[in-house]
XYZ file of C-alpha atoms in Angstrom:
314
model
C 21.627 6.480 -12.155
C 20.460 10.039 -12.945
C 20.537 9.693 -16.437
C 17.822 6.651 -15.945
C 15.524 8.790 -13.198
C 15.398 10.791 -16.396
C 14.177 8.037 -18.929
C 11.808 6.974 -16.074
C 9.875 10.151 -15.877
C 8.452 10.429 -18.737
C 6.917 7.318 -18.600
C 5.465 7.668 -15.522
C 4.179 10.769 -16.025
C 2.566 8.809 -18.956
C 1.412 6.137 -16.537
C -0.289 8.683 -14.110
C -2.043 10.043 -17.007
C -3.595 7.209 -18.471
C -4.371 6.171 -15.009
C -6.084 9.796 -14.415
C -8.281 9.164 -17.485
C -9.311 5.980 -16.652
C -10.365 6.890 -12.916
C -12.445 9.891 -14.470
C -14.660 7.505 -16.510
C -14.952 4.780 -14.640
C -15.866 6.900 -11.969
C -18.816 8.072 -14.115
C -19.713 4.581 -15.146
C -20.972 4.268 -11.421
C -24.358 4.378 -11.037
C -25.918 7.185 -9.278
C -25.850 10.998 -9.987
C -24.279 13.793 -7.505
C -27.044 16.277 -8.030
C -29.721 14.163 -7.849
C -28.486 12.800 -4.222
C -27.369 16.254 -3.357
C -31.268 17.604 -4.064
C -32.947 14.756 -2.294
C -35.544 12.270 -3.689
C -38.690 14.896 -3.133
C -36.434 17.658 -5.426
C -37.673 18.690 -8.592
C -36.406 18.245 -12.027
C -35.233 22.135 -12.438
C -33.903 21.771 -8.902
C -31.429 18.779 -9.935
C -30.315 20.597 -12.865
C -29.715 23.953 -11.105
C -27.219 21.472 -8.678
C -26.111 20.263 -11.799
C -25.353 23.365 -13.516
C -23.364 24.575 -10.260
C -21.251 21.698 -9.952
C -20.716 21.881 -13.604
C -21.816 18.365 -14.543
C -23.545 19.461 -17.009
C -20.434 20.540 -19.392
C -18.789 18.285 -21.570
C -17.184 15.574 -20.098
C -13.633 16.315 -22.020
C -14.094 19.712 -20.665
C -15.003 18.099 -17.278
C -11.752 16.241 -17.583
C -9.770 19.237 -18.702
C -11.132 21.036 -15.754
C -10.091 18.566 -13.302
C -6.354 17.892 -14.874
C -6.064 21.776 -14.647
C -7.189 21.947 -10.805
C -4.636 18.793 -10.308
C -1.158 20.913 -11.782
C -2.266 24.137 -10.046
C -2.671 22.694 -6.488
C -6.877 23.567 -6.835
C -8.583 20.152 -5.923
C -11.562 22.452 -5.700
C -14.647 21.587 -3.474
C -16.559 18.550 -2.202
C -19.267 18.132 -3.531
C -21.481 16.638 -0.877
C -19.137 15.581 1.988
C -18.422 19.615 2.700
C -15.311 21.549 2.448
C -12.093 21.606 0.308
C -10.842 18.395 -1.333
C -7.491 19.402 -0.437
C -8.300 19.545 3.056
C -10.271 16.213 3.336
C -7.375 14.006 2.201
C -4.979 15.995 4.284
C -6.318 14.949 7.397
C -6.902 11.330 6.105
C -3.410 11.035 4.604
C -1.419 11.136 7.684
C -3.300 8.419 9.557
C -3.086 6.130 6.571
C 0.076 6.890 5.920
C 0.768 5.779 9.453
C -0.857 2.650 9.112
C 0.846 1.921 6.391
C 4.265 2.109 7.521
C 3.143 0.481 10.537
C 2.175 -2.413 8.847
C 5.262 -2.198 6.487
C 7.455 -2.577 9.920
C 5.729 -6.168 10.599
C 5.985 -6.855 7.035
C 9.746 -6.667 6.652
C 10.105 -8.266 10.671
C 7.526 -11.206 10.280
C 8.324 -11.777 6.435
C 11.907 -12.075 7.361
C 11.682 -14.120 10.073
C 9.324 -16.887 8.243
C 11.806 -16.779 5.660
C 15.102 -16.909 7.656
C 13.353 -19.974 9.624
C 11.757 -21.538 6.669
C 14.858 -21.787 5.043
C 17.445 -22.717 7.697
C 15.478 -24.230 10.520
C 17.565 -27.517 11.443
C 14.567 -28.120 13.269
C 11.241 -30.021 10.933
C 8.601 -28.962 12.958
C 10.051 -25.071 12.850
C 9.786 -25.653 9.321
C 6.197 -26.751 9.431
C 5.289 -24.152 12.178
C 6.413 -21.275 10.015
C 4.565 -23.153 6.787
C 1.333 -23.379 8.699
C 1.527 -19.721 10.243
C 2.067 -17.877 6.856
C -0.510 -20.465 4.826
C -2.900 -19.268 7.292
C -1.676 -15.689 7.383
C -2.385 -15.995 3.303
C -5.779 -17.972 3.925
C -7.575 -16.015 6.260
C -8.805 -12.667 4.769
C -8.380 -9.631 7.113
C -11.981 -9.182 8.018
C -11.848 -12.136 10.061
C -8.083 -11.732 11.105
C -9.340 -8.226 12.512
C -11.858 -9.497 14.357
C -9.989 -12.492 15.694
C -7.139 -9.853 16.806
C -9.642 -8.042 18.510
C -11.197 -10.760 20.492
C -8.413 -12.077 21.509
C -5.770 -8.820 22.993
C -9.048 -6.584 23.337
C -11.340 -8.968 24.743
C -9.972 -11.466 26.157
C -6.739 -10.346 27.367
C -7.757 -6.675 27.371
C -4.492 -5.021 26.929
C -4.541 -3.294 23.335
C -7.405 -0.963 22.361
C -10.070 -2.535 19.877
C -9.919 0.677 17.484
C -9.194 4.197 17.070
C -6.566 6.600 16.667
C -4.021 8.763 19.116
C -1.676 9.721 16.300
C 1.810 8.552 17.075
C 3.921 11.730 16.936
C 1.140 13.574 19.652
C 1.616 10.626 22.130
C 3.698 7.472 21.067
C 3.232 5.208 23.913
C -0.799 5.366 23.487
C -0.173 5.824 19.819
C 1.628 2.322 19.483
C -1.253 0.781 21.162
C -3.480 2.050 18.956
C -1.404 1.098 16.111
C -0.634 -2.365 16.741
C -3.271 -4.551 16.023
C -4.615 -2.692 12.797
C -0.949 -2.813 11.380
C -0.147 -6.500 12.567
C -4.089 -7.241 10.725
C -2.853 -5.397 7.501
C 0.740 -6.670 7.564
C -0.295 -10.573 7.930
C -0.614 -11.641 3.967
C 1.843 -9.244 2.462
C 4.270 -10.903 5.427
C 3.451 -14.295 4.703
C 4.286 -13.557 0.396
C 7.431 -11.696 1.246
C 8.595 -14.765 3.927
C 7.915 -17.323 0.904
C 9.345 -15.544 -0.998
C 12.643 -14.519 0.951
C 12.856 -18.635 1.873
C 13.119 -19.230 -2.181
C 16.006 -17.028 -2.505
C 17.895 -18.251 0.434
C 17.590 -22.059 -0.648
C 18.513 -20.821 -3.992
C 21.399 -19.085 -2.660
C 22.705 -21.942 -0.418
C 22.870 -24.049 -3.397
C 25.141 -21.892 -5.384
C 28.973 -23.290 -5.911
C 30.316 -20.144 -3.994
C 28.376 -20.898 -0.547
C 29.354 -24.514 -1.074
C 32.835 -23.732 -1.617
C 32.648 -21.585 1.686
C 31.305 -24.227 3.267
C 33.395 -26.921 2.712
C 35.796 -24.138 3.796
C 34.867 -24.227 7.270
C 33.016 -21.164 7.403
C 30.523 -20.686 10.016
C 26.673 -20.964 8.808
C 25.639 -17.921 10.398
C 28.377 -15.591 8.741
C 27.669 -17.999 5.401
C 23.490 -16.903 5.639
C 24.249 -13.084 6.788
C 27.193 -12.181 4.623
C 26.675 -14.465 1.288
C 23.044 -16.350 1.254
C 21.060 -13.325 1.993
C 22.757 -11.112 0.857
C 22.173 -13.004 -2.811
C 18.565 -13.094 -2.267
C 17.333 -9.705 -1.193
C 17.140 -7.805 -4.262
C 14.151 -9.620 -5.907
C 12.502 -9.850 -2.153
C 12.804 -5.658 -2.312
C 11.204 -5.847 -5.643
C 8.693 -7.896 -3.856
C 8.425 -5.718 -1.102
C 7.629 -2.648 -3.285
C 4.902 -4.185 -4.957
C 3.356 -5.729 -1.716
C 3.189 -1.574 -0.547
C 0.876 -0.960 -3.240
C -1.388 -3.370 -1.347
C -0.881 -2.554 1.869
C -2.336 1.298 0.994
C -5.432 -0.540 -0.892
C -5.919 -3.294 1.576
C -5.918 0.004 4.720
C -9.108 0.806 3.090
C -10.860 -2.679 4.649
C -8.787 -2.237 7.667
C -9.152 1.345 8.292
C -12.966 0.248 8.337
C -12.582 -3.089 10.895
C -10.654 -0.341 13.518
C -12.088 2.459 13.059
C -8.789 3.949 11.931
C -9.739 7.768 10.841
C -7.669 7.401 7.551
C -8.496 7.923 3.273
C -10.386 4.526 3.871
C -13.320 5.546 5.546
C -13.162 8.846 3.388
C -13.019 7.191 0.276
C -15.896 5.309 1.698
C -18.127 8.362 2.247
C -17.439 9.552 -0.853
C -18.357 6.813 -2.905
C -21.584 6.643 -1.430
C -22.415 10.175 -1.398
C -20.992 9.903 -4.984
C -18.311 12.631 -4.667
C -16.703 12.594 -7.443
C -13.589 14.919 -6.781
C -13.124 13.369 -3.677
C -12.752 10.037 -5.243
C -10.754 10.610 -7.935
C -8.278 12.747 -6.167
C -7.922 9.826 -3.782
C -7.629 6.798 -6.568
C -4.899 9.250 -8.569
C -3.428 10.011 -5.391
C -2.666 5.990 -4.837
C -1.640 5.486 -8.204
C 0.740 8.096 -7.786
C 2.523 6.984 -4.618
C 2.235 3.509 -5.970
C 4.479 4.668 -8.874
C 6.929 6.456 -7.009
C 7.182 3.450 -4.256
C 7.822 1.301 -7.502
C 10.609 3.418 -8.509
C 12.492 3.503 -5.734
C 12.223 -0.201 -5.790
C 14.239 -0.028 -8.862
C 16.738 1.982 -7.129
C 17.278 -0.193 -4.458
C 17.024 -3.411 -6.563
C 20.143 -1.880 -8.129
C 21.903 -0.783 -5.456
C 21.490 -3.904 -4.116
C 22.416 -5.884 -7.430
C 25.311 -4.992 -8.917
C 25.073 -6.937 -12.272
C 22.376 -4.898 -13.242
C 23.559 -1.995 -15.701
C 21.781 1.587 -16.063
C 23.234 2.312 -19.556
């Protein structure tokens, strides 16, 4: 297992750099020009390029590049440009609360997705079946701008016993924290949940069908122990694979939901700094996603094979 964590490094070191480069030029590809929004529409021309010239947009763009990788190995994120105060320190204070989020909604994702797809799958019952097949085609239908709202009408509004937005981080106070958590995370958690419990009902039918679940069946064996110790069992390590590529969504989709709730997190920052066209601000945020999206993806491989043992390292 060491030996490949070694042969996987260097090629995500190659994907974070390829992924760096292309977030510095697309990023310039956006219409729009820092100085020139920094100065104001009444500024002159010689003002804009002095605000150029300090920002130093007005060097090379490989050397603009260069800077930036630099700044990214030694720690220095360097300044905001229009926002105010170290880059470092913005996403800091945004990373925890989406961070939060995130594994908030992760929690429902594994409990909901689970549940559709234990019930989808061994429901004796038809109509469970259909109730679980009409709750996560819906879950997958309804985008979370209007699952947001809905949420909020109906346990802020109508019932009035969750809070319609905000943020009490969790660790300061957890029972007020929860509250605050619980309906962005359920609103985030909702599509991801209905993939993984389609997903996770696949692998169990598969599994049921194999010979060595029938032959335990026709041994007597009781169909709970059959599903907990065999079935699932069987089916989990593609649904973690699954699962690790549904948490790369669930930290882009927080951006939308971070904005429905009001959740202080990198959404609303990265939102801010795409309008004020802040460049370091935004591409230390995209790398910083890419990043954690490669290192989520590779402890999915881990677990996939700890999980599976037919699959061989060497």
């Amino acid at each position: 297992m060491r030996r490949h964590l070694l042969r996987r490094i260097p090629s995500a070191l190659l994907v974070l750099l390829l992924a760096s480069f292309l977030v510095f030029t697309l990023i310039r590809l956006v219409p729009g020009d820092p100085a020139s929004s920094l100065a104001g529409p009444d500024a002159t021309p010689e003002t804009v390029a002095a605000i150029r010239t300090r920002l130093g947009l007005d060097a090379p763009l490989f050397s603009q590049y260069a800077h930036w990788l630099g700044g990214l190995v030694t720690g220095d994120l360097g300044p905001s440009y229009a926002i105010g105060g170290q880059t470092a320190d913005l996403i800091g204070d945004g990373f925890g609360a989406t961070v939060e989020l995130t594994l908030g909604a992760l929690l429902f994702v594994v409990l909901l997705g689970g549940a559709f797809g234990v019930l989808g799958a061994t429901a004796r019952s038809s109509w469970v079946r259909g109730a679980v097949r009409v709750v996560t085609t819906a879950a997958l239908a309804v985008p979370p701008f209007v699952s947001g709202v809905l949420l909020v009408l109906l346990f802020a509004v109508v019932l009035g016993v969750l809070p319609p937005g905000g943020r009490v981080p969790i660790l300061t106070a957890p029972d007020l924290g929860v509250q605050y958590l619980l309906l962005p995370a359920l609103c985030l958690a909702l599509p991801s949940a209905a993939v993984l419990g389609r997903y996770l009902k696949d692998g169990i039918e598969r599994a049921l069908t194999e010979d060595h679940i029938r032959t335990a069946t026709a041994a007597g064996i009781a169909p709970r122990r059959i599903l907990w110790r065999h079935a699932l069992p069987g089916a989990l390590p593609p649904v973690v694979t699954l699962l690790g590529m549904q948490t790369g969504h669930l930290l882009g989709g927080a951006v939308l939901v971070e904005a429905i709730f009001a959740w202080p997190g990198l959404g609303q920052l990265a939102e801010q700094a795409l309008v004020r066209r802040d460049y370091p601000v935004v591409q230390d945020l995209l790398l910083l996603l890419v990043t954690v999206f490669v290192l989520v993806q590779l402890l999915t491989d881990l677990v996939h094979a700890w999980l599976d043992p037919r699959i061989r390292w060497e």
